Amino acid sequence: MKFFKKILWLLVIVLIVIQFIRPEKNQSSQILPTDIAKVYTVPDDVHTILAKACYDCHSNNTVYPWYFNIQPVAWWMNNHIEDAKWSVNFSDFGSYPIRWQYKKLESTIKEVKQGDMPLDSYTWIHKNAILTADEKQKIQHWAQTIRDTIKAKYPADSLLLHKDETRNED
């Protein structure tokens, strides 16, 4: 019994200590010139949808819930946000090569259509982020419109990814 008490006390001490080791927050007070809304037209209704369902993970400005202040939850969320931003960061979208922008918009259409985005683990807690069929359609139409604009403006071979590009595609 003493052994289990020691283990329990050790766990309590570890949990207390890790509360002081916090990841840096993903918050920016400015909208960058590379933000997708600065580079492309984003209608108000689409911007509202992106803000409620995408930007917490796929931008430089996360709105954090109260439970972010509890470790190890904050580490898990920070890792999730970093992975999401690696996939696509709407705050830095304009800095991507045009072929990446073209591909990321295609991925956005596909993932929204298939219901892969936003993630279930996000919508369990953020019920307002669950996309309606109309909202999904708006995002898909908007992304396709931008892809069509890009396709009309750039040569087809400039929109193809090269085999040696290793960044996560979807």
C-alpha positions as a Python dict, from the first residue, in 0.01 Angstrom:
ca = {
    (1, 'M'): (0, 0, 0),
    (2, 'K'): (287, 238, 78),
    (3, 'F'): (426, 179, -271),
    (4, 'F'): (99, 291, -433),
    (5, 'K'): (83, 600, -210),
    (6, 'K'): (435, 695, -317),
    (7, 'I'): (344, 646, -683),
    (8, 'L'): (28, 854, -636),
    (9, 'W'): (225, 1135, -467),
    (10, 'L'): (484, 1124, -742),
    (11, 'L'): (210, 1156, -1006),
    (12, 'V'): (53, 1448, -820),
    (13, 'I'): (389, 1626, -800),
    (14, 'V'): (459, 1565, -1170),
    (15, 'L'): (113, 1698, -1262),
    (16, 'I'): (174, 2010, -1055),
    (17, 'V'): (521, 2070, -1200),
    (18, 'I'): (411, 2032, -1562),
    (19, 'Q'): (151, 2304, -1513),
    (20, 'F'): (440, 2553, -1529),
    (21, 'I'): (574, 2421, -1861),
    (22, 'R'): (353, 2578, -2125),
    (23, 'P'): (373, 2592, -2503),
    (24, 'E'): (374, 2929, -2672),
    (25, 'K'): (28, 3039, -2780),
    (26, 'N'): (-59, 3063, -3148),
    (27, 'Q'): (-188, 3419, -3142),
    (28, 'S'): (-106, 3713, -3361),
    (29, 'S'): (-253, 4058, -3326),
    (30, 'Q'): (-206, 4142, -3692),
    (31, 'I'): (-336, 4016, -4022),
    (32, 'L'): (-40, 3941, -4245),
    (33, 'P'): (-22, 4051, -4609),
    (34, 'T'): (10, 3677, -4689),
    (35, 'D'): (-330, 3601, -4532),
    (36, 'I'): (-562, 3429, -4779),
    (37, 'A'): (-815, 3711, -4736),
    (38, 'K'): (-550, 3963, -4844),
    (39, 'V'): (-439, 3757, -5145),
    (40, 'Y'): (-778, 3635, -5270),
    (41, 'T'): (-1136, 3750, -5238),
    (42, 'V'): (-1306, 3582, -4945),
    (43, 'P'): (-1676, 3665, -4929),
    (44, 'D'): (-1807, 3753, -4583),
    (45, 'D'): (-2014, 3437, -4552),
    (46, 'V'): (-1715, 3216, -4643),
    (47, 'H'): (-1490, 3411, -4406),
    (48, 'T'): (-1739, 3350, -4125),
    (49, 'I'): (-1736, 2976, -4200),
    (50, 'L'): (-1356, 2963, -4213),
    (51, 'A'): (-1332, 3157, -3886),
    (52, 'K'): (-1566, 2923, -3699),
    (53, 'A'): (-1446, 2592, -3841),
    (54, 'C'): (-1087, 2632, -3967),
    (55, 'Y'): (-889, 2924, -3829),
    (56, 'D'): (-832, 2793, -3475),
    (57, 'C'): (-598, 2531, -3619),
    (58, 'H'): (-518, 2656, -3970),
    (59, 'S'): (-412, 3016, -3900),
    (60, 'N'): (-180, 3217, -3677),
    (61, 'N'): (-458, 3315, -3442),
    (62, 'T'): (-614, 3047, -3226),
    (63, 'V'): (-894, 3129, -2984),
    (64, 'Y'): (-806, 2917, -2683),
    (65, 'P'): (-1062, 2750, -2455),
    (66, 'W'): (-1016, 2753, -2077),
    (67, 'Y'): (-885, 2395, -2071),
    (68, 'F'): (-577, 2502, -2268),
    (69, 'N'): (-442, 2613, -1931),
    (70, 'I'): (-424, 2253, -1811),
    (71, 'Q'): (-126, 2034, -1893),
    (72, 'P'): (-87, 1799, -2074),
    (73, 'V'): (-395, 1918, -2269),
    (74, 'A'): (-212, 2231, -2387),
    (75, 'W'): (74, 2022, -2527),
    (76, 'W'): (-169, 1800, -2715),
    (77, 'M'): (-356, 2101, -2856),
    (78, 'N'): (-33, 2278, -2949),
    (79, 'N'): (88, 1970, -3136),
    (80, 'H'): (-246, 1948, -3317),
    (81, 'I'): (-229, 2315, -3416),
    (82, 'E'): (131, 2284, -3539),
    (83, 'D'): (37, 1981, -3751),
    (84, 'A'): (-264, 2164, -3893),
    (85, 'K'): (-59, 2473, -3978),
    (86, 'W'): (198, 2251, -4148),
    (87, 'S'): (-76, 2115, -4370),
    (88, 'V'): (-219, 2458, -4454),
    (89, 'N'): (-191, 2792, -4279),
    (90, 'F'): (-442, 3044, -4411),
    (91, 'S'): (-243, 3327, -4247),
    (92, 'D'): (62, 3240, -4462),
    (93, 'F'): (-127, 3118, -4769),
    (94, 'G'): (2, 3392, -4999),
    (95, 'S'): (363, 3297, -4923),
    (96, 'Y'): (316, 2947, -5067),
    (97, 'P'): (433, 2879, -5421),
    (98, 'I'): (138, 2901, -5660),
    (99, 'R'): (139, 2523, -5716),
    (100, 'W'): (101, 2473, -5339),
    (101, 'Q'): (-186, 2719, -5323),
    (102, 'Y'): (-353, 2538, -5610),
    (103, 'K'): (-302, 2198, -5444),
    (104, 'K'): (-411, 2316, -5097),
    (105, 'L'): (-734, 2455, -5238),
    (106, 'E'): (-795, 2118, -5404),
    (107, 'S'): (-728, 1946, -5071),
    (108, 'T'): (-965, 2187, -4897),
    (109, 'I'): (-1243, 2101, -5142),
    (110, 'K'): (-1180, 1727, -5104),
    (111, 'E'): (-1158, 1725, -4724),
    (112, 'V'): (-1467, 1940, -4675),
    (113, 'K'): (-1664, 1733, -4927),
    (114, 'Q'): (-1564, 1408, -4757),
    (115, 'G'): (-1638, 1546, -4411),
    (116, 'D'): (-1276, 1506, -4299),
    (117, 'M'): (-1256, 1873, -4198),
    (118, 'P'): (-1311, 2002, -3945),
    (119, 'L'): (-1192, 1705, -3742),
    (120, 'D'): (-1437, 1518, -3522),
    (121, 'S'): (-1209, 1578, -3222),
    (122, 'Y'): (-1259, 1953, -3278),
    (123, 'T'): (-1634, 1946, -3340),
    (124, 'W'): (-1702, 1734, -3030),
    (125, 'I'): (-1630, 2041, -2822),
    (126, 'H'): (-1691, 2315, -3081),
    (127, 'K'): (-2041, 2225, -3195),
    (128, 'N'): (-2073, 2551, -3389),
    (129, 'A'): (-1787, 2433, -3615),
    (130, 'I'): (-1996, 2149, -3758),
    (131, 'L'): (-2054, 2245, -4119),
    (132, 'T'): (-2397, 2233, -4273),
    (133, 'A'): (-2439, 2106, -4629),
    (134, 'D'): (-2484, 2467, -4744),
    (135, 'E'): (-2164, 2579, -4568),
    (136, 'K'): (-1969, 2290, -4720),
    (137, 'Q'): (-2099, 2387, -5061),
    (138, 'K'): (-2000, 2751, -5011),
    (139, 'I'): (-1643, 2660, -4912),
    (140, 'Q'): (-1609, 2418, -5203),
    (141, 'H'): (-1746, 2670, -5453),
    (142, 'W'): (-1521, 2947, -5319),
    (143, 'A'): (-1208, 2728, -5327),
    (144, 'Q'): (-1291, 2606, -5678),
    (145, 'T'): (-1344, 2964, -5797),
    (146, 'I'): (-996, 3057, -5674),
    (147, 'R'): (-849, 2745, -5836),
    (148, 'D'): (-1015, 2841, -6165),
    (149, 'T'): (-870, 3193, -6135),
    (150, 'I'): (-522, 3052, -6070),
    (151, 'K'): (-556, 2805, -6356),
    (152, 'A'): (-653, 3085, -6596),
    (153, 'K'): (-363, 3303, -6486),
    (154, 'Y'): (-72, 3054, -6475),
    (155, 'P'): (60, 2794, -6719),
    (156, 'A'): (-55, 2439, -6643),
    (157, 'D'): (297, 2307, -6579),
    (158, 'S'): (350, 2569, -6305),
    (159, 'L'): (59, 2420, -6110),
    (160, 'L'): (201, 2069, -6089),
    (161, 'L'): (387, 1951, -5782),
    (162, 'H'): (728, 1799, -5840),
    (163, 'K'): (818, 1449, -5722),
    (164, 'D'): (1092, 1582, -5494),
    (165, 'E'): (853, 1804, -5297),
    (166, 'T'): (795, 1628, -4969),
    (167, 'R'): (557, 1857, -4785),
    (168, 'N'): (240, 1688, -4660),
    (169, 'E'): (-17, 1703, -4938),
    (170, 'D'): (-345, 1634, -4761),
}
